[in-house]
XYZ file of C-alpha atoms in Angstrom:
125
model
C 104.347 -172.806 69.798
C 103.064 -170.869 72.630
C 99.383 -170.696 74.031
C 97.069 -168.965 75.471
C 97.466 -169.177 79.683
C 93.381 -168.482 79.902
C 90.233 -169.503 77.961
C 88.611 -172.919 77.513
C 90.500 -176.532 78.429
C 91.285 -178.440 75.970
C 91.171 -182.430 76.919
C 93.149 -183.446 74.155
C 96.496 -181.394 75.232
C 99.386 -183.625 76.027
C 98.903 -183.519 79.996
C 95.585 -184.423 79.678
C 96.429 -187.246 77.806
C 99.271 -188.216 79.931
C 96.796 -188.072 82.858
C 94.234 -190.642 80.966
C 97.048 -193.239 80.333
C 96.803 -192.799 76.234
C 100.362 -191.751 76.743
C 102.625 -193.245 78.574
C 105.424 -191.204 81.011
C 108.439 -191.600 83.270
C 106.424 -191.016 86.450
C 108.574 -190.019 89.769
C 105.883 -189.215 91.833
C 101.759 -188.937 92.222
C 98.917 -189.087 94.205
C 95.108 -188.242 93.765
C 95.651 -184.572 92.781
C 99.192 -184.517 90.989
C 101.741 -186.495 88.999
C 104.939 -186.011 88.780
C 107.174 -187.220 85.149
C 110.485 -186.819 83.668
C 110.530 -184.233 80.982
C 111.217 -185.588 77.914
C 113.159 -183.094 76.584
C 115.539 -182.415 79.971
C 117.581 -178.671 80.356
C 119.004 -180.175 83.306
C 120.420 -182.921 85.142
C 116.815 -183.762 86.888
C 113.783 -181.872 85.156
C 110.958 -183.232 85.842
C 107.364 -181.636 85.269
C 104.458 -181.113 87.993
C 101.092 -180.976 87.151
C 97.716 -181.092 88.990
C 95.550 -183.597 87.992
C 92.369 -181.371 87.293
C 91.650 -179.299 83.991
C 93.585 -175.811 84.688
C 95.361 -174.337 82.013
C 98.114 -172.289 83.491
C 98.486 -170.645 87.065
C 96.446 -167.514 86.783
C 93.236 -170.340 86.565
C 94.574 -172.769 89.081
C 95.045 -170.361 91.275
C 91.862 -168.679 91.101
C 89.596 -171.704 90.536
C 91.542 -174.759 92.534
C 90.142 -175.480 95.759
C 92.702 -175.089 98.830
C 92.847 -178.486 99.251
C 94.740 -178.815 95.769
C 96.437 -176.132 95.694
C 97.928 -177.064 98.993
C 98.818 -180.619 97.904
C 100.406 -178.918 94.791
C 102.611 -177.050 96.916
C 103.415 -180.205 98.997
C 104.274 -182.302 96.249
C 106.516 -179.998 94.847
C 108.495 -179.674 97.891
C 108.187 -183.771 98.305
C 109.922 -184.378 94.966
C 112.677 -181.922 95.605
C 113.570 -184.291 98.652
C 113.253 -186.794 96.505
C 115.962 -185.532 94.304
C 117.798 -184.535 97.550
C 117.815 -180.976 95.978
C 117.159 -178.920 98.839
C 120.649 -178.087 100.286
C 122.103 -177.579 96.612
C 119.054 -175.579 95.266
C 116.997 -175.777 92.561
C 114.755 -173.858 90.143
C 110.960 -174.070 89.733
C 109.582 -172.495 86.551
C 105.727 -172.014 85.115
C 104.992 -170.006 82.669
C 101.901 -168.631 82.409
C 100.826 -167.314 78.535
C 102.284 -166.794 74.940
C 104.572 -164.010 76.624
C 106.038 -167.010 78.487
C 106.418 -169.431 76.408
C 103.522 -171.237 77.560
C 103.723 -174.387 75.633
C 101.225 -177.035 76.903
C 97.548 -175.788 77.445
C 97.775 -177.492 81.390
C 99.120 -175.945 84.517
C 102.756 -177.292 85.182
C 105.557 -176.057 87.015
C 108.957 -177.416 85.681
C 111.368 -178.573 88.689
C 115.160 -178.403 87.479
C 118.217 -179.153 89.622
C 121.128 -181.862 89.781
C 123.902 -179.083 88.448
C 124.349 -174.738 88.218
C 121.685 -173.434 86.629
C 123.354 -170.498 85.165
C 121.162 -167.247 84.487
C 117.450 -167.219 85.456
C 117.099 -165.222 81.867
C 118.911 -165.295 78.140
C 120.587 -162.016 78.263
């Protein structure tokens, strides 16, 4: 079901859960601002999910209330796990969706990273 991209955070989404250790994850990467886990329902051959580690709900309030210094290590973490994955020379997709227009599922900012195969269309036609 989609949510709401703005508003008030709600602790007890899935993330934030997943951040507090009440639920456990296939973690691939993380540091003090981020972790990075498998997605548990994969539309690729690696799809893994990024998310910062402090309470924004979607993009439009990370980027307008994270400081620079996480936004930047967002950024750099994305790009570290794409290495990772060795997905830079065959490409690769990052998605976040901001809102119930999106399909905005989990109440926490997250940017999906899928690669490992084509793709096919960035939209169902």
């Amino acid at each position: 079901m989609a949510v709401s991209g703005i508003g008030k955070y709600d602790p007890d989404n899935i993330f934030a859960k997943i951040l507090r250790g009440d639920i456990p994850c296939r973690k691939v990467f993380e540091n003090d601002m981020v972790l990075a886990f498998h997605d548990i329902a994969p539309k690729a051959p690696v799809h893994v999910l990024v998310i910062p580690k402090g309470p924004y709900i979607s993009f439009a309030d990370f980027s307008q209330r994270a400081s620079d210094k996480e936004i930047v290590a967002f950024n750099r973490a994305v790009g570290d796990i794409a290495r990772q994955f060795d997905l830079d020379a065959p490409g690769y997709r990052l998605i976040g969706n901001v809102g119930e227009n999106a399909g905005q599922e989990v109440p926490h900012f997250h940017v999906h990273l899928l690669g490992g195969g084509s793709l096919g269309a960035m939209l169902a036609e």
